[in-house]
Amino acid sequence: DENALDLILRRAERALKQSKLLGKDTISTSEMKAVTVNIGNGNELDLGQFLNRIESGTNLHVVKQPIIRLMDNVVAGYEFHVHGPTGEYEQTDAFLQLAMTANRAAAIDIACLRAVRDASKGISEAGEWRVHVNLLPTTPKEVGITQVMELLQEIREISGRQVCVELSERRFLGSPADFQHFAERLALEGMLLALDEVRLSRYGL
């Protein structure tokens, strides 16, 4: 499993750094312990506790970055990214890798979507830009299209903006036919669909 391998490599890299601090020409051994996550200030949580905090929305914060149209340097939209608690797994990709390893990616993706919904309140910038939301391609199938669409509709209503769902083709697993119904619902709702990291998937989304 690619995600489990990524977690193993992260732990091995951390252990190697600790071993080097003990000096050269030494051999270090350690027992396998429960996976812990550094959340800053010397504090650690076990993996389950950390993922529970993410899933409940605790310590999630949303970063909004502009999307610039190159032909006229006008802001065409804002892309919303969700960051986790301070520490080595603060970046979205990092904590999503952990969530995938624990088979909790869809639930945590929904928590991130709720965080984006809440961050959409009170947007006051002028212009006709839209909201771009990153979503795991597997989430609509795992939690149901209805729940995802309800959150996307709430984001549209709260922000007063058109919504564009961004999917990473690299993260797509399964048959492209699995995604057809969700794509049709987006079209019916007048929402846009954007593909990122195109051709990095084996499935031809």
PDB file of C-alpha atoms in Angstrom, residues 7-146:
ATOM      1  CA  LEU A   7       4.036   6.451   6.715  1.00  0.00           C
ATOM      2  CA  ILE A   8       6.815   3.875   7.225  1.00  0.00           C
ATOM      3  CA  LEU A   9       9.306   6.079   5.384  1.00  0.00           C
ATOM      4  CA  ARG A  10       8.365   9.095   7.500  1.00  0.00           C
ATOM      5  CA  ARG A  11       8.919   7.103  10.695  1.00  0.00           C
ATOM      6  CA  ALA A  12      12.200   5.675   9.411  1.00  0.00           C
ATOM      7  CA  GLU A  13      13.450   9.140   8.495  1.00  0.00           C
ATOM      8  CA  ARG A  14      12.629  10.448  11.962  1.00  0.00           C
ATOM      9  CA  ALA A  15      14.356   7.457  13.619  1.00  0.00           C
ATOM     10  CA  LEU A  16      17.432   7.963  11.429  1.00  0.00           C
ATOM     11  CA  LYS A  17      17.715  11.605  12.506  1.00  0.00           C
ATOM     12  CA  GLN A  18      17.449  10.584  16.167  1.00  0.00           C
ATOM     13  CA  SER A  19      20.107   7.911  15.674  1.00  0.00           C
ATOM     14  CA  LYS A  20      22.530  10.374  14.057  1.00  0.00           C
ATOM     15  CA  LEU A  21      22.275  12.610  17.100  1.00  0.00           C
ATOM     16  CA  LEU A  22      23.774   9.793  19.171  1.00  0.00           C
ATOM     17  CA  GLY A  23      27.019   9.995  17.195  1.00  0.00           C
ATOM     18  CA  LYS A  24      28.803   8.348  14.291  1.00  0.00           C
ATOM     19  CA  ASP A  25      29.678   4.673  13.973  1.00  0.00           C
ATOM     20  CA  THR A  26      26.866   3.549  16.259  1.00  0.00           C
ATOM     21  CA  ILE A  27      24.032   1.092  15.850  1.00  0.00           C
ATOM     22  CA  SER A  28      20.612   2.098  17.157  1.00  0.00           C
ATOM     23  CA  THR A  29      17.650  -0.169  17.744  1.00  0.00           C
ATOM     24  CA  SER A  30      14.131   0.588  18.866  1.00  0.00           C
ATOM     25  CA  GLU A  31      10.918  -1.247  19.546  1.00  0.00           C
ATOM     26  CA  MET A  32       7.913  -0.661  17.336  1.00  0.00           C
ATOM     27  CA  LYS A  33       5.575   1.637  19.239  1.00  0.00           C
ATOM     28  CA  ALA A  34       2.144   2.993  18.493  1.00  0.00           C
ATOM     29  CA  VAL A  35       2.264   5.657  15.801  1.00  0.00           C
ATOM     30  CA  THR A  36       2.358   9.102  17.369  1.00  0.00           C
ATOM     31  CA  VAL A  37       1.931  12.460  15.702  1.00  0.00           C
ATOM     32  CA  ASN A  38       3.879  15.579  16.669  1.00  0.00           C
ATOM     33  CA  ILE A  39       1.422  18.488  17.052  1.00  0.00           C
ATOM     34  CA  GLY A  40       3.992  21.103  18.060  1.00  0.00           C
ATOM     35  CA  ASN A  41       5.431  22.426  21.332  1.00  0.00           C
ATOM     36  CA  GLY A  42       6.741  18.960  22.162  1.00  0.00           C
ATOM     37  CA  ASN A  43       3.235  17.491  22.306  1.00  0.00           C
ATOM     38  CA  GLU A  44       2.266  14.223  20.657  1.00  0.00           C
ATOM     39  CA  LEU A  45      -0.978  12.357  20.091  1.00  0.00           C
ATOM     40  CA  ASP A  46      -1.433   8.766  19.023  1.00  0.00           C
ATOM     41  CA  LEU A  47      -2.674   8.381  15.467  1.00  0.00           C
ATOM     42  CA  GLY A  48      -6.276   7.623  16.457  1.00  0.00           C
ATOM     43  CA  GLN A  49      -6.544  10.698  18.687  1.00  0.00           C
ATOM     44  CA  PHE A  50      -5.004  12.892  16.012  1.00  0.00           C
ATOM     45  CA  LEU A  51      -7.428  11.693  13.328  1.00  0.00           C
ATOM     46  CA  ASN A  52     -10.360  12.110  15.745  1.00  0.00           C
ATOM     47  CA  ARG A  53      -9.401  15.756  16.199  1.00  0.00           C
ATOM     48  CA  ILE A  54      -9.194  16.291  12.442  1.00  0.00           C
ATOM     49  CA  GLU A  55     -12.532  14.542  11.843  1.00  0.00           C
ATOM     50  CA  SER A  56     -14.269  16.643  14.507  1.00  0.00           C
ATOM     51  CA  GLY A  57     -12.884  19.827  12.927  1.00  0.00           C
ATOM     52  CA  THR A  58     -10.683  20.637  15.922  1.00  0.00           C
ATOM     53  CA  ASN A  59      -7.635  22.740  14.979  1.00  0.00           C
ATOM     54  CA  LEU A  60      -8.527  22.818  11.281  1.00  0.00           C
ATOM     55  CA  HIS A  61      -7.942  26.154   9.609  1.00  0.00           C
ATOM     56  CA  VAL A  62      -8.619  27.214   6.038  1.00  0.00           C
ATOM     57  CA  VAL A  63      -6.190  29.050   3.772  1.00  0.00           C
ATOM     58  CA  LYS A  64      -7.580  30.897   0.755  1.00  0.00           C
ATOM     59  CA  GLN A  65      -5.249  31.556  -2.169  1.00  0.00           C
ATOM     60  CA  PRO A  66      -6.073  33.495  -5.348  1.00  0.00           C
ATOM     61  CA  ILE A  67      -6.201  31.945  -8.796  1.00  0.00           C
ATOM     62  CA  ILE A  68      -4.879  34.504 -11.292  1.00  0.00           C
ATOM     63  CA  ARG A  69      -5.990  34.555 -14.934  1.00  0.00           C
ATOM     64  CA  LEU A  70      -2.707  35.019 -16.778  1.00  0.00           C
ATOM     65  CA  MET A  71      -4.011  36.874 -19.849  1.00  0.00           C
ATOM     66  CA  ASP A  72      -5.121  39.905 -17.806  1.00  0.00           C
ATOM     67  CA  ASN A  73      -3.836  39.255 -14.239  1.00  0.00           C
ATOM     68  CA  VAL A  74      -7.392  39.302 -12.875  1.00  0.00           C
ATOM     69  CA  VAL A  75      -8.379  37.111  -9.907  1.00  0.00           C
ATOM     70  CA  ALA A  76     -10.595  34.416 -11.444  1.00  0.00           C
ATOM     71  CA  GLY A  77     -11.203  32.498  -8.239  1.00  0.00           C
ATOM     72  CA  TYR A  78      -9.952  31.460  -4.832  1.00  0.00           C
ATOM     73  CA  GLU A  79      -8.771  27.964  -3.991  1.00  0.00           C
ATOM     74  CA  PHE A  80      -9.534  26.808  -0.462  1.00  0.00           C
ATOM     75  CA  HIS A  81      -7.033  24.528   1.321  1.00  0.00           C
ATOM     76  CA  VAL A  82      -7.562  23.069   4.786  1.00  0.00           C
ATOM     77  CA  HIS A  83      -4.590  22.780   7.145  1.00  0.00           C
ATOM     78  CA  GLY A  84      -4.407  20.600  10.227  1.00  0.00           C
ATOM     79  CA  PRO A  85      -2.918  21.182  13.691  1.00  0.00           C
ATOM     80  CA  THR A  86       0.562  22.702  13.854  1.00  0.00           C
ATOM     81  CA  GLY A  87       3.315  20.120  13.408  1.00  0.00           C
ATOM     82  CA  GLU A  88       4.662  17.699  10.839  1.00  0.00           C
ATOM     83  CA  TYR A  89       1.180  16.822   9.530  1.00  0.00           C
ATOM     84  CA  GLU A  90      -0.159  20.346   9.215  1.00  0.00           C
ATOM     85  CA  GLN A  91      -0.221  20.330   5.403  1.00  0.00           C
ATOM     86  CA  THR A  92      -3.323  18.863   3.770  1.00  0.00           C
ATOM     87  CA  ASP A  93      -1.506  16.143   1.827  1.00  0.00           C
ATOM     88  CA  ALA A  94       0.325  15.009   4.947  1.00  0.00           C
ATOM     89  CA  PHE A  95      -2.704  14.420   7.160  1.00  0.00           C
ATOM     90  CA  LEU A  96      -4.723  12.976   4.270  1.00  0.00           C
ATOM     91  CA  GLN A  97      -2.000  10.360   3.776  1.00  0.00           C
ATOM     92  CA  LEU A  98      -2.425   9.367   7.421  1.00  0.00           C
ATOM     93  CA  ALA A  99      -6.206   9.300   7.003  1.00  0.00           C
ATOM     94  CA  MET A 100      -5.916   7.028   3.957  1.00  0.00           C
ATOM     95  CA  THR A 101      -3.644   4.663   5.865  1.00  0.00           C
ATOM     96  CA  ALA A 102      -6.304   4.418   8.588  1.00  0.00           C
ATOM     97  CA  ASN A 103      -9.188   4.110   6.057  1.00  0.00           C
ATOM     98  CA  ARG A 104     -10.720   7.366   7.293  1.00  0.00           C
ATOM     99  CA  ALA A 105     -10.012   9.611   4.319  1.00  0.00           C
ATOM    100  CA  ALA A 106     -13.638  10.171   3.252  1.00  0.00           C
ATOM    101  CA  ALA A 107     -14.840  11.160   6.738  1.00  0.00           C
ATOM    102  CA  ILE A 108     -11.920  13.556   7.140  1.00  0.00           C
ATOM    103  CA  ASP A 109     -12.470  14.954   3.645  1.00  0.00           C
ATOM    104  CA  ILE A 110     -16.051  15.784   4.696  1.00  0.00           C
ATOM    105  CA  ALA A 111     -14.700  17.515   7.818  1.00  0.00           C
ATOM    106  CA  CYS A 112     -12.473  19.613   5.540  1.00  0.00           C
ATOM    107  CA  LEU A 113     -15.457  20.457   3.337  1.00  0.00           C
ATOM    108  CA  ARG A 114     -17.358  21.652   6.434  1.00  0.00           C
ATOM    109  CA  ALA A 115     -14.371  23.811   7.375  1.00  0.00           C
ATOM    110  CA  VAL A 116     -14.444  25.396   3.899  1.00  0.00           C
ATOM    111  CA  ARG A 117     -18.183  26.001   4.264  1.00  0.00           C
ATOM    112  CA  ASP A 118     -17.629  27.804   7.572  1.00  0.00           C
ATOM    113  CA  ALA A 119     -14.737  29.830   6.110  1.00  0.00           C
ATOM    114  CA  SER A 120     -16.976  30.960   3.238  1.00  0.00           C
ATOM    115  CA  LYS A 121     -19.101  33.070   5.569  1.00  0.00           C
ATOM    116  CA  GLY A 122     -18.633  36.794   5.327  1.00  0.00           C
ATOM    117  CA  ILE A 123     -16.665  36.848   2.061  1.00  0.00           C
ATOM    118  CA  SER A 124     -16.829  40.436   0.860  1.00  0.00           C
ATOM    119  CA  GLU A 125     -14.302  40.755  -1.999  1.00  0.00           C
ATOM    120  CA  ALA A 126     -15.662  42.352  -5.157  1.00  0.00           C
ATOM    121  CA  GLY A 127     -15.564  40.617  -8.522  1.00  0.00           C
ATOM    122  CA  GLU A 128     -17.040  37.635 -10.310  1.00  0.00           C
ATOM    123  CA  TRP A 129     -14.562  35.077  -9.006  1.00  0.00           C
ATOM    124  CA  ARG A 130     -15.600  31.591  -7.878  1.00  0.00           C
ATOM    125  CA  VAL A 131     -14.780  29.221  -5.036  1.00  0.00           C
ATOM    126  CA  HIS A 132     -12.540  26.257  -5.883  1.00  0.00           C
ATOM    127  CA  VAL A 133     -12.839  23.352  -3.460  1.00  0.00           C
ATOM    128  CA  ASN A 134     -10.397  20.434  -3.412  1.00  0.00           C
ATOM    129  CA  LEU A 135     -12.105  17.073  -2.919  1.00  0.00           C
ATOM    130  CA  LEU A 136     -10.865  13.494  -2.920  1.00  0.00           C
ATOM    131  CA  PRO A 137     -12.384  11.723  -5.961  1.00  0.00           C
ATOM    132  CA  THR A 138     -13.363   8.729  -3.801  1.00  0.00           C
ATOM    133  CA  THR A 139     -15.331  10.752  -1.215  1.00  0.00           C
ATOM    134  CA  PRO A 140     -18.683  11.041  -3.120  1.00  0.00           C
ATOM    135  CA  LYS A 141     -18.784   7.268  -3.557  1.00  0.00           C
ATOM    136  CA  GLU A 142     -17.800   6.472   0.034  1.00  0.00           C
ATOM    137  CA  VAL A 143     -20.054   8.904   1.918  1.00  0.00           C
ATOM    138  CA  GLY A 144     -22.734   9.341  -0.728  1.00  0.00           C
ATOM    139  CA  ILE A 145     -23.269  11.983  -3.400  1.00  0.00           C
ATOM    140  CA  THR A 146     -26.172  13.559  -1.485  1.00  0.00           C
TER     141      THR A 146
END
